[in-house]
Coordinates of C-alpha atoms and ligand atoms in Angstrom, one line a residue:
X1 CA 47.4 54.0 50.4
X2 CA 49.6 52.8 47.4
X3 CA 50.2 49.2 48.4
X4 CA 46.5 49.2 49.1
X5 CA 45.7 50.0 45.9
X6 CA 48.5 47.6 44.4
X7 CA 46.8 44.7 46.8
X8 CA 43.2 45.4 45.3
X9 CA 44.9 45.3 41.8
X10 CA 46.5 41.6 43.2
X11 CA 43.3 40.7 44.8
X12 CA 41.5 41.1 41.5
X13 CA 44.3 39.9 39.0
X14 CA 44.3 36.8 41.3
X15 CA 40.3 36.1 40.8
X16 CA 40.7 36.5 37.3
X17 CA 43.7 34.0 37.3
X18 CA 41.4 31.5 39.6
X19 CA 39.1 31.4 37.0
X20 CA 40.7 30.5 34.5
X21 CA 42.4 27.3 35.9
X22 CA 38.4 26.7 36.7
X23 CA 37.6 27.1 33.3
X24 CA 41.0 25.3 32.2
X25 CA 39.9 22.5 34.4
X26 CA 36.6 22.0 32.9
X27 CA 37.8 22.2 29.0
X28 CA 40.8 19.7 30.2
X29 CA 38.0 17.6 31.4
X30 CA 36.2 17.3 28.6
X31 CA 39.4 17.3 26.2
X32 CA 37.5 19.9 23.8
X33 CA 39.3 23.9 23.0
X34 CA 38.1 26.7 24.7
X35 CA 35.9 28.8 21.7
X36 CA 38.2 31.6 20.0
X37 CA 37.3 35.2 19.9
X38 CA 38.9 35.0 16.1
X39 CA 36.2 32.5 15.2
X40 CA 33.0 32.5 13.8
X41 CA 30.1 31.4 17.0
X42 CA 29.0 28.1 16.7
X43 CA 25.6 27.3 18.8
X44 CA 26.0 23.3 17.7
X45 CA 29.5 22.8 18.6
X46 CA 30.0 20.9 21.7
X47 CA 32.3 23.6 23.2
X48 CA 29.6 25.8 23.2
X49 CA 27.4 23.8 25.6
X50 CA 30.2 24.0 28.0
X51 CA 29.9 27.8 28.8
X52 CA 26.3 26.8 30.4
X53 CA 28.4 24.4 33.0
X54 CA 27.7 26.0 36.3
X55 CA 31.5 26.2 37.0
X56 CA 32.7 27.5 33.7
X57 CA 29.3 30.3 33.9
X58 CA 30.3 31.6 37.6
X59 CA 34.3 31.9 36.5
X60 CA 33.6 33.9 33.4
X61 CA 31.2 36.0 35.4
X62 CA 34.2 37.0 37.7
X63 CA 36.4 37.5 35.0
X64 CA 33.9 39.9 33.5
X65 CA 33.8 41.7 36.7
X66 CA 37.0 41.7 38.4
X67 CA 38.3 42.8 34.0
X68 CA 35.8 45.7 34.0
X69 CA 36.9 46.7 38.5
X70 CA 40.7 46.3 36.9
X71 CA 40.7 48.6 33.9
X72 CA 38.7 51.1 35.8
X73 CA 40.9 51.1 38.8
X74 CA 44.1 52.1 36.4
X75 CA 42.7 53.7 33.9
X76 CA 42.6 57.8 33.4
X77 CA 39.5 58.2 35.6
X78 CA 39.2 61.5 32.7
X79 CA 39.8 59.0 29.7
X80 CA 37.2 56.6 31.5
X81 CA 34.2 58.9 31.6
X82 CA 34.8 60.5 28.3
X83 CA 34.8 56.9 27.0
X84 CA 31.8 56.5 28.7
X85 CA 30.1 59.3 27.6
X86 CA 30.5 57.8 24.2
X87 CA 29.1 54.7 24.1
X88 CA 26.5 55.2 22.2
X89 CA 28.8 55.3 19.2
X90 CA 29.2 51.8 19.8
X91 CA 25.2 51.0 19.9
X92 CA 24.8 53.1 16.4
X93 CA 27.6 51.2 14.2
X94 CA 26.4 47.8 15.5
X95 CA 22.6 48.7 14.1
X96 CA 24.6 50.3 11.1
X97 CA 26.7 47.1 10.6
X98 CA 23.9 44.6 11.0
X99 CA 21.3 46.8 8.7
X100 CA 23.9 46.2 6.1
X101 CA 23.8 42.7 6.1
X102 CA 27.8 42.8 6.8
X103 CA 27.6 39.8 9.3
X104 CA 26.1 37.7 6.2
X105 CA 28.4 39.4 3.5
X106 CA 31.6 38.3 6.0
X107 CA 29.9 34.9 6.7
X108 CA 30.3 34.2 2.9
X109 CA 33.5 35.5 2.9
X110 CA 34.9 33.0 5.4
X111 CA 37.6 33.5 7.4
X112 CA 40.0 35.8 5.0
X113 CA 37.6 38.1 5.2
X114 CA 36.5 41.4 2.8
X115 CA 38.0 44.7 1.7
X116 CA 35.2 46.9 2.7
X117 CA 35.1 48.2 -1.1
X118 CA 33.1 44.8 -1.1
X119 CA 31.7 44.2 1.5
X120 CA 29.9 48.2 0.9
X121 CA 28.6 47.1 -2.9
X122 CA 25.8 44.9 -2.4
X123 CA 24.3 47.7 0.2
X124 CA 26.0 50.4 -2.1
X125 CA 27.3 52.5 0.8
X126 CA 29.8 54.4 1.3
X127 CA 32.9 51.8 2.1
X128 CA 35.2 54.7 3.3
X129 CA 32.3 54.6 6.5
X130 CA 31.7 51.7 6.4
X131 CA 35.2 50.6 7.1
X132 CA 35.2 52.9 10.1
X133 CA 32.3 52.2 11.6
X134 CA 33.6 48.6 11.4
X135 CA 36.8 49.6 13.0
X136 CA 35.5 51.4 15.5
X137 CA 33.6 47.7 16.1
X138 CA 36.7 45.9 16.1
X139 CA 38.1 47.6 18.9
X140 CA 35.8 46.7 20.9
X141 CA 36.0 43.0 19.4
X142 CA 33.2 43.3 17.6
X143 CA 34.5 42.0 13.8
X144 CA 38.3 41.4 13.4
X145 CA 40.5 43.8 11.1
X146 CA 42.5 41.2 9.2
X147 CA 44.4 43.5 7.4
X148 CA 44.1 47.0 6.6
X149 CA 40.5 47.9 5.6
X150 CA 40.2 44.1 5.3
X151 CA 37.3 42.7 8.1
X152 CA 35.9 39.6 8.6
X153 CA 33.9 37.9 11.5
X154 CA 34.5 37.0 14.5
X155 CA 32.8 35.3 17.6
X156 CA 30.6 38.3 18.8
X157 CA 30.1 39.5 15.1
X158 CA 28.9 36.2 14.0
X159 CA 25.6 36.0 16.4
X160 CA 24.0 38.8 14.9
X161 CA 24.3 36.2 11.6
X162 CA 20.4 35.9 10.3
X163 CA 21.4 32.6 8.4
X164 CA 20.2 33.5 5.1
X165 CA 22.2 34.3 1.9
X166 CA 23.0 38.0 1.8
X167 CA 22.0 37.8 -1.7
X168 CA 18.2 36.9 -0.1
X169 CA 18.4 39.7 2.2
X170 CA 18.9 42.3 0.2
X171 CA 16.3 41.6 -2.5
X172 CA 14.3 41.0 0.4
X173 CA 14.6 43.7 2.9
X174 CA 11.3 43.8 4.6
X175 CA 11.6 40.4 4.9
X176 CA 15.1 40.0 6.0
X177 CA 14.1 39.2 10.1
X178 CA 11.5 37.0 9.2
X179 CA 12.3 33.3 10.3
X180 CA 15.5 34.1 11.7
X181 CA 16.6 33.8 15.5
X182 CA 15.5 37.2 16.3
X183 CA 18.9 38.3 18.0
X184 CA 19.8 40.2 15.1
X185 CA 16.6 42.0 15.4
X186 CA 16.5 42.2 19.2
X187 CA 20.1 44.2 18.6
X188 CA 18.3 46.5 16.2
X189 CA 15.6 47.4 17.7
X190 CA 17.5 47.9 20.9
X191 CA 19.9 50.6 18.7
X192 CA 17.2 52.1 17.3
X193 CA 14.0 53.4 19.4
X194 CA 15.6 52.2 22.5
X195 CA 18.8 54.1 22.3
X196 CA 16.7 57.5 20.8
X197 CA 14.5 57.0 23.6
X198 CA 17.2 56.7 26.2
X199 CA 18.9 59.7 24.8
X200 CA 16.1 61.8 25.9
X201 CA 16.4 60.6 29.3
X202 CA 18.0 63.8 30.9
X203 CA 15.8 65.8 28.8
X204 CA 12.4 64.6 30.0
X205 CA 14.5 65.0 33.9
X206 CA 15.0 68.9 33.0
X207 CA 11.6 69.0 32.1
X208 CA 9.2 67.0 34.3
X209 CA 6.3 69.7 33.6
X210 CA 6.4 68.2 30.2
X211 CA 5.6 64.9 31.7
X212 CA 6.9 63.1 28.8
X213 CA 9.2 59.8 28.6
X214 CA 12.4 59.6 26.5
X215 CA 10.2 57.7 23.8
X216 CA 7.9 60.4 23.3
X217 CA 9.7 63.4 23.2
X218 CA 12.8 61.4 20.8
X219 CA 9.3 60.2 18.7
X220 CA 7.4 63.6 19.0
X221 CA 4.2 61.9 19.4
X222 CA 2.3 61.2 22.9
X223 CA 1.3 57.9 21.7
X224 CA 2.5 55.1 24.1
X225 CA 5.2 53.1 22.6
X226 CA 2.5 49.9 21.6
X227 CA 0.5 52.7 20.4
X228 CA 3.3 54.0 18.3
X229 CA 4.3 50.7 17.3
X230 CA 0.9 49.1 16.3
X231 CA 0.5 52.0 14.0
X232 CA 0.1 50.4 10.5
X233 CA 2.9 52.5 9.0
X234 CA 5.3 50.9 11.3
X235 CA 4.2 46.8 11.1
X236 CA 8.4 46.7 9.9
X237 CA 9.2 47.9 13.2
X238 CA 6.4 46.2 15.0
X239 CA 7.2 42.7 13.1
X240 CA 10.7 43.6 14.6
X241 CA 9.9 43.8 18.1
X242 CA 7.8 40.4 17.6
X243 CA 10.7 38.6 16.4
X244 CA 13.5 40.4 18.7
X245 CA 11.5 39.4 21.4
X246 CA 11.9 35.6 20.5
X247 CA 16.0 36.7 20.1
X248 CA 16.2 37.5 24.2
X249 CA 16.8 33.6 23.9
X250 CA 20.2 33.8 23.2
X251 CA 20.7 35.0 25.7
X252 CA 19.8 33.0 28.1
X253 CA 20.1 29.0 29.0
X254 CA 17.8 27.3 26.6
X255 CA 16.1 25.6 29.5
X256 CA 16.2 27.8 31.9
X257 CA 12.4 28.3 31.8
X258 CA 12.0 24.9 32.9
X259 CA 14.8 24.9 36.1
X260 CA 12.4 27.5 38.5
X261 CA 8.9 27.2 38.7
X262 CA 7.6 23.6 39.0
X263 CA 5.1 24.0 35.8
X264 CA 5.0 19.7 36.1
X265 CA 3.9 20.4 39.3
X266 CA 0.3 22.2 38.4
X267 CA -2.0 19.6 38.0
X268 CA -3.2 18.1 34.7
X269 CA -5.8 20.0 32.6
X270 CA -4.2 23.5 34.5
X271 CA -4.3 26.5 32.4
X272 CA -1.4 28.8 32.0
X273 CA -2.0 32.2 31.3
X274 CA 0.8 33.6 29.5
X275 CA 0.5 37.7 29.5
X276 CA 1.6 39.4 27.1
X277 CA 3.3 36.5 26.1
X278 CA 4.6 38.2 22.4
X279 CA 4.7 35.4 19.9
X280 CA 4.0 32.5 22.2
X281 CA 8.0 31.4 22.2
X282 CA 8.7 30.7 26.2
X283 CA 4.7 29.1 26.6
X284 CA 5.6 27.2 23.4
X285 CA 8.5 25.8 25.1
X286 CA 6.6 24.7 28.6
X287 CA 3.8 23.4 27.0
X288 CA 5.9 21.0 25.0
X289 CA 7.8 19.9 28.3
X290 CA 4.0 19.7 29.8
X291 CA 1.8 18.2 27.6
X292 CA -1.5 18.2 30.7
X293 CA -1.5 21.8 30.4
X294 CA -3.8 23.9 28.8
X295 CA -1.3 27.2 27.4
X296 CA -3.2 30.1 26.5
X297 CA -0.5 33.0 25.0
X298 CA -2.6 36.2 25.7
X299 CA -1.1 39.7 23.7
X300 CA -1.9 42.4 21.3
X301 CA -3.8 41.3 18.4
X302 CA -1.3 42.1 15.8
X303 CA 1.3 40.0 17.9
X304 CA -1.1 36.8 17.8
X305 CA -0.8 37.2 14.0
X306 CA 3.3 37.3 14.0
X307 CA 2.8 34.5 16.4
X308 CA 1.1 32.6 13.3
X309 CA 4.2 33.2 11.4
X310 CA 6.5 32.5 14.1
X311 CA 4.4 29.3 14.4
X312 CA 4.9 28.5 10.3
X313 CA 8.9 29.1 10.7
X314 CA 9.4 26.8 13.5
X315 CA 6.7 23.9 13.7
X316 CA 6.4 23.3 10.1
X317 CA 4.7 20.1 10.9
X318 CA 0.8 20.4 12.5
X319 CA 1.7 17.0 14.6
X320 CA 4.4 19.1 16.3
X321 CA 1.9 21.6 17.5
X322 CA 2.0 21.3 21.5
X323 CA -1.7 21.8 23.0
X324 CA -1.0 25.9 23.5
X325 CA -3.5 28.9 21.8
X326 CA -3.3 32.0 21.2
X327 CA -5.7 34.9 22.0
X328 CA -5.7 38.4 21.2
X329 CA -6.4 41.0 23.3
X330 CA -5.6 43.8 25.4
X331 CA -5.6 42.8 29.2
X332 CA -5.7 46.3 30.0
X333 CA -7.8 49.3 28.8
X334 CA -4.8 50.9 27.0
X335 CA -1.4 49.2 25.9
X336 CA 1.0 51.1 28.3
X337 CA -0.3 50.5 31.5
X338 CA 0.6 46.6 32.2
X339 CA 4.0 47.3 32.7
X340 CA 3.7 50.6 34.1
X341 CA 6.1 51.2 37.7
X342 CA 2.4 51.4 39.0
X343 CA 0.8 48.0 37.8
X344 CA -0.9 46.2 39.9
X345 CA -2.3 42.8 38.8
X346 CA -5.7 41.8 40.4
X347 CA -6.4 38.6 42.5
X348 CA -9.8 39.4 42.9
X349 CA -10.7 36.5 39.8
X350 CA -8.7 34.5 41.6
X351 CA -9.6 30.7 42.6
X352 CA -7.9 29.9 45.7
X353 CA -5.6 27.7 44.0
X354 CA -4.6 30.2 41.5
X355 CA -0.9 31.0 41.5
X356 CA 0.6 33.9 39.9
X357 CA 4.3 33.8 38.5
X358 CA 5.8 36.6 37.1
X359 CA 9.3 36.0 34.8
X360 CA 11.1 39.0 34.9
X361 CA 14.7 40.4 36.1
X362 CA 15.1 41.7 39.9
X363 CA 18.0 44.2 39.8
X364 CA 20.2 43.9 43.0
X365 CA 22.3 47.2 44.6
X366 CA 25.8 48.0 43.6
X367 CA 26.5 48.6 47.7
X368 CA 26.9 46.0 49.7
X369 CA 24.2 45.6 52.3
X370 CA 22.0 43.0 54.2
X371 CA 19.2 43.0 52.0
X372 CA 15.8 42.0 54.9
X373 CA 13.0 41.0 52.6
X374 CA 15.6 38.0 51.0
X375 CA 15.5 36.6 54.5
X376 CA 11.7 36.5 54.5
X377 CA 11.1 34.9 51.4
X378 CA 11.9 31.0 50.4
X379 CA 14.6 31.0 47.7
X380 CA 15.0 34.6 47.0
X381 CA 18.7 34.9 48.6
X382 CA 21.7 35.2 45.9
X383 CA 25.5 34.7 46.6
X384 CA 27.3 37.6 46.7
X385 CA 30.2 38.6 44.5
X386 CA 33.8 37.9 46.0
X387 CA 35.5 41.3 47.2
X388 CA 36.7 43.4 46.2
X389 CA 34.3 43.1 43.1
X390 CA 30.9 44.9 43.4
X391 CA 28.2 42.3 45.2
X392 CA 26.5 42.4 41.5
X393 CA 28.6 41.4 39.9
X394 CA 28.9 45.0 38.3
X395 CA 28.7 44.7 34.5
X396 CA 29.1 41.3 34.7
X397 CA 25.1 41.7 34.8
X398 CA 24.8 45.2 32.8
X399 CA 22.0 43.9 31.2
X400 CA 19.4 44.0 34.1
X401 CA 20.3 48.0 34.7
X402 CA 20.1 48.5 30.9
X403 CA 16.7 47.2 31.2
X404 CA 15.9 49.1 34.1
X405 CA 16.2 52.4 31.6
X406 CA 14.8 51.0 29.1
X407 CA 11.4 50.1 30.6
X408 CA 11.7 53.7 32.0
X409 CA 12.4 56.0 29.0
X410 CA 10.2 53.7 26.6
X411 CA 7.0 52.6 28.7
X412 CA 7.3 54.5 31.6
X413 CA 8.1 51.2 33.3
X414 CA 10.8 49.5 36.3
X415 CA 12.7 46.8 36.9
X416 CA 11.6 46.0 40.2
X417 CA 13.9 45.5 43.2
X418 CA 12.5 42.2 45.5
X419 CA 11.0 44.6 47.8
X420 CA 9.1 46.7 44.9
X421 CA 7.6 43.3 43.9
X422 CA 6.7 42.4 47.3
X423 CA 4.9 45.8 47.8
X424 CA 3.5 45.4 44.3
X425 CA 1.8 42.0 45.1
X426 CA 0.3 42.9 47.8
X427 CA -1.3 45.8 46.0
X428 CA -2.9 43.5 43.8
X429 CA -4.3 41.1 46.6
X430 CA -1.3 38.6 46.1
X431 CA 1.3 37.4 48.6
X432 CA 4.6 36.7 47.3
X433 CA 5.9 33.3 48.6
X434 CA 9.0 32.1 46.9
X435 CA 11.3 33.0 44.3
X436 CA 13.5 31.2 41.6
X437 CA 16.9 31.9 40.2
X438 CA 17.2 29.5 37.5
X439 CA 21.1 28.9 36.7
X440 CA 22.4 30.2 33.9
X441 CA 19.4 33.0 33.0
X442 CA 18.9 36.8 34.0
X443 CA 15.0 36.6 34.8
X444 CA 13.9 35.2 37.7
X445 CA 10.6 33.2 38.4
X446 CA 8.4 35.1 41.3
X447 CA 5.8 33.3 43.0
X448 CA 2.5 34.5 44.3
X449 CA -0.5 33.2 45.8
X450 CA -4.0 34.9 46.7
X451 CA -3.2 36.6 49.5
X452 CA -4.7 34.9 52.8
X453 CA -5.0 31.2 50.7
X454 CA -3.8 28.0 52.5
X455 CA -1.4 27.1 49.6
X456 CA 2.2 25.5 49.7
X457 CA 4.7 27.4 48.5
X458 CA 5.8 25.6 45.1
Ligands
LIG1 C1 8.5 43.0 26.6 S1 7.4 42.1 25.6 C2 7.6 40.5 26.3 C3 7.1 39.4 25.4 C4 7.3 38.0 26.0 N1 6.6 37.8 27.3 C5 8.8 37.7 26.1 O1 9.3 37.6 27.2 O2 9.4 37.5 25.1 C6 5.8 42.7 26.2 C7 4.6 42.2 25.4 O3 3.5 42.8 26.0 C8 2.5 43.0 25.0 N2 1.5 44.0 25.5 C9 1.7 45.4 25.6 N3 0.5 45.9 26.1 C10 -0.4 44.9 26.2 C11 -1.7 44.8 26.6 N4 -2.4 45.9 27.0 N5 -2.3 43.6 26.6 C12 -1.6 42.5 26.3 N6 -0.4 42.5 25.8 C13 0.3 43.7 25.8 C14 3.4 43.4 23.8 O4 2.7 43.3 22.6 C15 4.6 42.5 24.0 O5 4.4 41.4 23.2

């Protein structure tokens, strides 16, 4: 049993090692540095683009892995679920750190970095905490303790940077996501009503008479969530969501949206429904690739406004408005029910030629088993993790499972498994008849057709 162990130890340590000279290989290649953890991120610099190169993205997603399978392997199995237990401390000082502003305060700092007396003034918080809270982000390399009580940014700090002058943001502070990249506010709105919401997942478990989600009973209303956040006393958090929703991008391979489906493909004058499309960013991006079709970015009302301002920020110029429109309204009776576990979208308007592609992640088991329906379906197979790591990749793809609870404590919602979509499909009068992976991006592209039509799979 003990040199088995040791070997699985090997076996691992030796996937980790042959990733690296993959990755070595590519940097050598190109002759640039591999990006430092010490250092600020950089989206323009050339090194950058490298992480999307299909070698470099499968090596670090076995190093991920095969890290995570290594550490838990030795660790105090005790130490490791207490640990785990707490991870929500981590969730709480990154929203704490990033409603500061400290990722804009550091940025200005430069590399020397702050005493956290100053980095605490301009918010006028307590710096005692907030130097904690920054430590307890550090050890998880999140911000780098330069010297005692001293922080400064590093490379996973830096993306939550909104790129204004702190000075602007806090003068500002309704205003301090607008026009930014939207990770910052994806982050915070994910450590705010996501994580409350989650927290109440056991509870609503204990409970089910109650019939509540996490949401509800963390929110004490039984509003839905778009309910809740459409409520005019919350257009800061809604306004959030709009814009965090736009911050998903990062990430994800910029043109990732364009390496599945075959939008080129649909003939000119097509129409693309985009539902629930938030603020219009991914139809924005395939109608400028696809100038013959005719985008239509259906949401919420309120959304279609934010998309306005989205639209203001980023196409400052009306000559580099692609053909795409926005329309507001609910394409359901309520606002929960879209992307409810029970949804079932409706073929019955259908042309024949219609096609239906749904963008959206399709969790995989942690076991390793022959999964039936990947067989039956063009393109829906995925490579399997090398043993002994988990087939999944494990955490190496967190975010898909993280997701999967999400839609669940918030809206009552799933990430569905291949088979779920299948089944869900066929509800609706569709046939599912291909899926896309695109490299380098979590959410697949799923194909349907009216069930019974004489289409090609595309
Ligand atoms: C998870 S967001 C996804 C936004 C966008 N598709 C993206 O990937 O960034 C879901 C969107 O559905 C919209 N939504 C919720 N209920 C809706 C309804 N009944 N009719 C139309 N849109 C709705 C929300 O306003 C929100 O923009």
């Amino acid at each position: 049993m003990r040199s088995c162990g040791i070997s699985t130890l090997r076996r691992l340590a030796n996937i980790i090692y042959e990733a690296i000279d993959d990755i070595e290989g590519v940097y050598a290649t190109a002759d640039i540095p591999l990006p430092s953890l010490d250092a600020p991120f950089n989206p323009v610099d050339p090194t950058e683009a490298l992480l999307q190169n299909p070698t470099v993205e499968g090596a670090t997603l076995n190093i991920i892995a095969a890290a995570a399978q290594l550490s838990a392997t030795v660790a105090s199995p005790a130490v490791s679920a207490f640990n785990a237990s707490h991870a929500f401390h981590i969730s709480a000082c990154l929203r704490a750190a990033s409603e500061m502003n400290v990722v804009e305060v550091l940025r200005e700092a430069g590399p020397d970095g702050l005493h956290a007396n100053e980095i605490a003034a301009p918010s006028k918080t307590d710096p005692l905490l907030l130097a904690r809270i920054l430590r307890l982000l550090a050890i998880h390399n999140i911000f780098r303790e330069v010297t005692p009580n001293v922080f400064a940014n590093n490379r996973i700090s830096s993306v939550l940077d909104k790129g204004k002058p702190s000075k602007v943001l806090f003068e500002n502070p309704n205003e301090r996501l607008t026009g930014t990249s939207g990770f910052a506010a994806l982050l915070e709105l994910c450590a705010d009503h996501n994580m409350k919401g989650v927290a109440m997942l056991a509870d609503t478990m204990l409970h089910p008479e109650e019939r509540e989600l996490g949401f509800n009973r963390a929110y004490r209303t039984t509003e839905s969530f778009w309910d809740w956040l459409h409520r005019p006393e919350n257009v800061y958090q809604m306004q959030r969501f709009d814009i965090g929703m736009r911050g998903t991008a990062a990430t994800e391979s910029a043109d990732a949206i364009h390496k599945g489906f075959n939008w080129n493909g649909l003939s000119t004058g097509s129409v693309l429904v985009d539902v629930g499309g938030g603020t219009g960013h991914i139809s924005l991006a395939i109608a400028q690739k696809n100038p013959g079709l005719q985008v239509v970015v259906q949401d919420l009302e309120d959304t279609i406004k934010d998309s306005k301002i989205f639209t203001t920020f980023t196409l400052p110029s009306q000559s580099e408005m692609p053909p795409c429109s926005c329309c507001g309204i609910s394409c359901t009776t309520g606002r929960t029910s879209a992307w409810s576990g029970s949804f079932v979208i409706c073929a019955t308007a259908a042309q024949p030629t219609t096609k239906l592609v749904v963008v959206d992640r399709i969790p995989e088991s942690a076991a390793r088993v022959h999964d039936a329906s990947e067989e039956a379906i063009l393109g829906s197979a995925r490579p399997s993790a090398p043993m002994p790591l988990l087939p999944n990749w494990g955490v190496g793809k967190a975010e898909v499972y993280y997701y999967d609870m999400t839609m669940h404590c918030i809206l009552g919602g799933v990430e569905r498994t291949l088979e779920h979509f299948v089944e869900v499909f066929a509800k609706g009068g569709w046939e599912l008849v291909r899926v896309h992976h695109p490299e380098g991006w979590g959410e697949s592209h799923i194909v349907g057709v009216p069930a019974g039509s004489t289409q090609d799979s595309v």
